[in-house]
Coordinates of C-alpha atoms in Angstrom, one line a residue:
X1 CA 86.9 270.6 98.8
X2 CA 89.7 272.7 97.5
X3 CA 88.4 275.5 94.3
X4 CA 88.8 274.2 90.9
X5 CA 87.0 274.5 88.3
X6 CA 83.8 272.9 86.1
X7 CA 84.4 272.1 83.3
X8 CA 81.8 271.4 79.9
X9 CA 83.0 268.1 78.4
X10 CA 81.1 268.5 74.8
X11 CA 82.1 272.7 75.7
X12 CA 78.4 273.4 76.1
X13 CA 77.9 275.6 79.6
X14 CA 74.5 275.3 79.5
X15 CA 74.8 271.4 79.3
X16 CA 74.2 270.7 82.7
X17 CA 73.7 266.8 82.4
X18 CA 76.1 264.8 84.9
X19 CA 77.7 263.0 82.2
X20 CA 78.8 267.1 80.6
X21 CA 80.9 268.1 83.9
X22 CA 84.1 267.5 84.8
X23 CA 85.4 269.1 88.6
X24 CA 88.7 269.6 87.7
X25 CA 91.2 271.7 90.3
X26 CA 94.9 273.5 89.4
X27 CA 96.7 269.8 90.8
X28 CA 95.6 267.7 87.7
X29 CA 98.5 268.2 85.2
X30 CA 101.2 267.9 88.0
X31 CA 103.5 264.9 86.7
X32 CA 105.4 262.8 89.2
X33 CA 108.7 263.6 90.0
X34 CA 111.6 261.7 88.5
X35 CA 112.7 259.3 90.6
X36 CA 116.4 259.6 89.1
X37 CA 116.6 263.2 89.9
X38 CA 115.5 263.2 92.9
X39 CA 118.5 260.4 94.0
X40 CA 120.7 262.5 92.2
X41 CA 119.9 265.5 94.8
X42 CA 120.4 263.0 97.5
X43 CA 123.6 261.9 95.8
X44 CA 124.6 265.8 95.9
X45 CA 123.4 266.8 99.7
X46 CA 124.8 262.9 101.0
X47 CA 128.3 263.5 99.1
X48 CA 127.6 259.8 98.4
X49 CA 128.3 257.4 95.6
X50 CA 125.8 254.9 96.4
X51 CA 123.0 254.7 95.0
X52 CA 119.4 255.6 97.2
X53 CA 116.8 253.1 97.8
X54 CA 113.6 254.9 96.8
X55 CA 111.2 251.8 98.4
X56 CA 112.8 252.4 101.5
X57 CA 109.7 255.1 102.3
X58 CA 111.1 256.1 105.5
X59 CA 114.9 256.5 105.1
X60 CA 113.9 258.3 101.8
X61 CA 111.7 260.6 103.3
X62 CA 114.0 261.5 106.5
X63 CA 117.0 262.1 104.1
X64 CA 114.5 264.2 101.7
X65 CA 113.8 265.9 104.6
X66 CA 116.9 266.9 105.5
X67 CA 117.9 268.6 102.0
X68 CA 114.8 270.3 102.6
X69 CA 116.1 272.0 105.8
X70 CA 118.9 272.5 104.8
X71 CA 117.7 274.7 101.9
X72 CA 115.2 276.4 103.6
X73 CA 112.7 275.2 101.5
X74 CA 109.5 275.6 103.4
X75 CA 110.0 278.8 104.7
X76 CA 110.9 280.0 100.7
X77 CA 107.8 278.9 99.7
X78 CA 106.0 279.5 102.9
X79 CA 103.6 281.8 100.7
X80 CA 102.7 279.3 98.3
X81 CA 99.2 277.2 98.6
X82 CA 99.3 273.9 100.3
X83 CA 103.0 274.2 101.4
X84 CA 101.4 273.0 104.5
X85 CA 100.1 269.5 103.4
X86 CA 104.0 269.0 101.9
X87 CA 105.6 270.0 105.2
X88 CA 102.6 267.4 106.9
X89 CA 104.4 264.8 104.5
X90 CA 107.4 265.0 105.9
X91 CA 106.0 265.7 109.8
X92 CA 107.7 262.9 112.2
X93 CA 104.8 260.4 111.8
X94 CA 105.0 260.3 107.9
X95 CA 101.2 260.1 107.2
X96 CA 100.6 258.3 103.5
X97 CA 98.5 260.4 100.7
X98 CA 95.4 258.7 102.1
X99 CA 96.2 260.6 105.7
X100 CA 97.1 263.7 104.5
X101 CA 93.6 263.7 102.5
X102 CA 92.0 263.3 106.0
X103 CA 93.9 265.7 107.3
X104 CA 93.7 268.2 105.2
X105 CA 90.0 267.4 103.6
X106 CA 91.0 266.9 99.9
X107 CA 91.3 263.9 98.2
X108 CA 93.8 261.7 98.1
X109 CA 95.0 262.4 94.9
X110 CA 95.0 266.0 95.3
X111 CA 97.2 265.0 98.5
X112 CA 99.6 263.6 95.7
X113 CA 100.0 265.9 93.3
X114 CA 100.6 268.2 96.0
X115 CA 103.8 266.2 96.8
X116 CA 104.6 266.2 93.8
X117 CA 104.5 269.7 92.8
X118 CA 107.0 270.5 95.7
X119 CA 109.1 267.6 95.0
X120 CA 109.4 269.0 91.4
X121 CA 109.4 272.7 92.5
X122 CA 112.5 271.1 94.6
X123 CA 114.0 269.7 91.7
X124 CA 113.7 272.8 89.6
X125 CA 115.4 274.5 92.1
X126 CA 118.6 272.1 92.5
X127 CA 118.8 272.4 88.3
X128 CA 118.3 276.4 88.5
X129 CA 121.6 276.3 91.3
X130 CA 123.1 273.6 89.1
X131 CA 123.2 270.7 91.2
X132 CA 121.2 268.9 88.6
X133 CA 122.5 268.7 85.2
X134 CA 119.5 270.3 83.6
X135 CA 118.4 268.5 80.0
X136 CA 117.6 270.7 77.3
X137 CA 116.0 268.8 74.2
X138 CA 117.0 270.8 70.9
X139 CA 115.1 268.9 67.7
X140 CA 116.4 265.5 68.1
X141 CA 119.3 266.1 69.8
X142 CA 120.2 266.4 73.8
X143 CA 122.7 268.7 75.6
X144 CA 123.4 269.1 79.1
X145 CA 124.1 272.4 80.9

Protein backbone atom coordinates (compact mmCIF):
# COMPACT_ATOMS: atom_id res chain seq x y z
CA UNK A 1 0.00 0.00 0.00
CA UNK A 2 1.15 3.33 -1.05
CA UNK A 3 1.77 6.10 2.40
CA UNK A 4 -1.13 8.15 3.20
CA UNK A 5 -2.36 9.21 5.96
CA UNK A 6 -4.94 8.27 9.13
CA UNK A 7 -7.09 10.26 9.63
CA UNK A 8 -9.57 10.94 13.15
CA UNK A 9 -13.15 11.25 11.81
CA UNK A 10 -14.78 12.89 15.12
CA UNK A 11 -10.75 14.61 15.20
CA UNK A 12 -10.03 12.62 18.36
CA UNK A 13 -6.38 10.76 17.88
CA UNK A 14 -6.78 8.87 20.60
CA UNK A 15 -10.19 7.44 19.25
CA UNK A 16 -8.94 4.41 17.91
CA UNK A 17 -12.41 2.64 17.27
CA UNK A 18 -12.68 1.35 13.45
CA UNK A 19 -15.64 3.43 12.76
CA UNK A 20 -13.00 6.92 13.96
CA UNK A 21 -10.29 6.20 10.96
CA UNK A 22 -10.25 7.03 7.78
CA UNK A 23 -6.76 5.80 5.45
CA UNK A 24 -6.78 8.44 3.28
CA UNK A 25 -3.49 8.86 0.65
CA UNK A 26 -2.33 12.31 -1.43
CA UNK A 27 -4.67 10.81 -4.73
CA UNK A 28 -8.08 11.43 -3.05
CA UNK A 29 -8.94 15.04 -4.24
CA UNK A 30 -7.63 14.42 -7.79
CA UNK A 31 -10.70 15.33 -10.06
CA UNK A 32 -11.13 13.75 -13.48
CA UNK A 33 -9.87 15.37 -16.35
CA UNK A 34 -12.20 17.21 -18.62
CA UNK A 35 -13.13 15.32 -21.28
CA UNK A 36 -13.53 18.52 -23.56
CA UNK A 37 -10.03 19.63 -22.93
CA UNK A 38 -8.52 16.86 -23.40
CA UNK A 39 -10.15 16.53 -27.31
CA UNK A 40 -9.32 19.95 -27.62
CA UNK A 41 -5.39 19.00 -27.20
CA UNK A 42 -6.03 16.28 -29.62
CA UNK A 43 -7.76 18.75 -31.90
CA UNK A 44 -4.43 20.92 -31.46
CA UNK A 45 -1.58 18.03 -31.93
CA UNK A 46 -4.05 16.17 -34.97
CA UNK A 47 -4.48 19.68 -36.77
CA UNK A 48 -8.05 18.21 -37.07
CA UNK A 49 -11.48 19.58 -37.15
CA UNK A 50 -13.34 16.54 -36.20
CA UNK A 51 -14.27 15.91 -33.35
CA UNK A 52 -12.48 12.77 -31.06
CA UNK A 53 -14.36 9.78 -30.00
CA UNK A 54 -13.46 9.51 -26.24
CA UNK A 55 -15.29 5.71 -26.03
CA UNK A 56 -13.14 4.63 -28.53
CA UNK A 57 -10.47 3.49 -25.49
CA UNK A 58 -7.89 2.37 -27.79
CA UNK A 59 -7.63 5.03 -30.58
CA UNK A 60 -7.89 7.54 -27.69
CA UNK A 61 -5.29 6.28 -25.83
CA UNK A 62 -2.76 5.65 -28.88
CA UNK A 63 -3.37 9.26 -30.14
CA UNK A 64 -2.97 10.55 -26.29
CA UNK A 65 -0.02 8.79 -26.50
CA UNK A 66 1.45 10.27 -29.16
CA UNK A 67 1.00 14.08 -27.86
CA UNK A 68 2.67 12.57 -24.98
CA UNK A 69 5.91 11.81 -26.93
CA UNK A 70 5.86 14.33 -28.66
CA UNK A 71 6.11 16.68 -25.64
CA UNK A 72 8.40 14.75 -23.77
CA UNK A 73 6.18 14.36 -21.20
CA UNK A 74 7.46 11.43 -19.29
CA UNK A 75 10.81 12.19 -19.25
CA UNK A 76 9.74 16.04 -17.73
CA UNK A 77 8.18 14.52 -15.14
CA UNK A 78 10.30 11.47 -14.88
CA UNK A 79 11.02 12.74 -11.14
CA UNK A 80 7.56 12.84 -10.13
CA UNK A 81 5.86 9.79 -7.97
CA UNK A 82 4.00 7.22 -9.94
CA UNK A 83 4.94 8.62 -13.42
CA UNK A 84 5.52 5.03 -13.85
CA UNK A 85 1.99 3.58 -13.42
CA UNK A 86 0.83 6.55 -16.10
CA UNK A 87 3.50 5.54 -18.61
CA UNK A 88 2.13 1.61 -17.75
CA UNK A 89 -1.27 3.12 -18.94
CA UNK A 90 -0.30 3.85 -22.04
CA UNK A 91 2.34 0.65 -22.37
CA UNK A 92 1.32 -1.34 -25.87
CA UNK A 93 -1.08 -3.66 -24.02
CA UNK A 94 -3.26 -0.86 -22.40
CA UNK A 95 -3.92 -2.51 -19.04
CA UNK A 96 -7.40 -1.02 -17.40
CA UNK A 97 -7.19 0.66 -13.72
CA UNK A 98 -8.01 -2.80 -12.40
CA UNK A 99 -4.46 -4.08 -14.04
CA UNK A 100 -2.40 -1.42 -13.23
CA UNK A 101 -3.63 -1.85 -9.42
CA UNK A 102 -2.11 -5.46 -9.87
CA UNK A 103 0.64 -4.31 -11.19
CA UNK A 104 1.63 -1.84 -9.30
CA UNK A 105 0.00 -3.11 -5.72
CA UNK A 106 -2.38 -0.10 -5.11
CA UNK A 107 -5.84 -0.10 -5.50
CA UNK A 108 -7.66 0.49 -8.25
CA UNK A 109 -8.72 3.76 -7.55
CA UNK A 110 -5.50 5.00 -6.54
CA UNK A 111 -4.50 3.50 -10.19
CA UNK A 112 -7.13 6.22 -11.35
CA UNK A 113 -6.46 9.19 -9.88
CA UNK A 114 -3.11 8.55 -10.86
CA UNK A 115 -4.25 8.94 -14.55
CA UNK A 116 -5.83 11.50 -13.80
CA UNK A 117 -3.40 13.61 -12.13
CA UNK A 118 -1.07 13.31 -15.26
CA UNK A 119 -3.84 13.67 -17.65
CA UNK A 120 -4.64 17.03 -15.77
CA UNK A 121 -0.89 17.83 -15.14
CA UNK A 122 -0.99 17.44 -19.19
CA UNK A 123 -3.65 19.66 -19.55
CA UNK A 124 -2.16 22.32 -17.32
CA UNK A 125 0.68 22.23 -19.33
CA UNK A 126 -1.08 22.74 -22.95
CA UNK A 127 -3.06 26.00 -21.09
CA UNK A 128 0.42 27.25 -19.51
CA UNK A 129 1.90 27.05 -23.53
CA UNK A 130 -1.50 28.26 -24.66
CA UNK A 131 -2.86 25.59 -26.63
CA UNK A 132 -5.74 25.59 -24.39
CA UNK A 133 -7.71 28.68 -23.93
CA UNK A 134 -7.36 28.77 -20.18
CA UNK A 135 -10.85 29.93 -18.24
CA UNK A 136 -10.40 32.41 -15.63
CA UNK A 137 -13.73 32.88 -13.49
CA UNK A 138 -13.75 36.67 -12.21
CA UNK A 139 -17.14 37.03 -9.77
CA UNK A 140 -19.81 36.02 -12.17
CA UNK A 141 -18.22 36.73 -15.14
CA UNK A 142 -15.85 34.52 -17.57
CA UNK A 143 -12.84 35.57 -19.71
CA UNK A 144 -10.62 33.64 -21.77
CA UNK A 145 -6.87 34.17 -22.19
Amino acid sequence: MKPGQIKYIDGNNQNFNIENLEYKTKLDKIDPPLENDIIEILKYYYGSKETFNLKDVFKYRMHLKIVLDQRNFFIKYKHLPNISIFRAYFSFNMPGYRNLSILHNITVRDAQRTVYFYINKLIEDCKADRILKAVIKVDHCFFYS
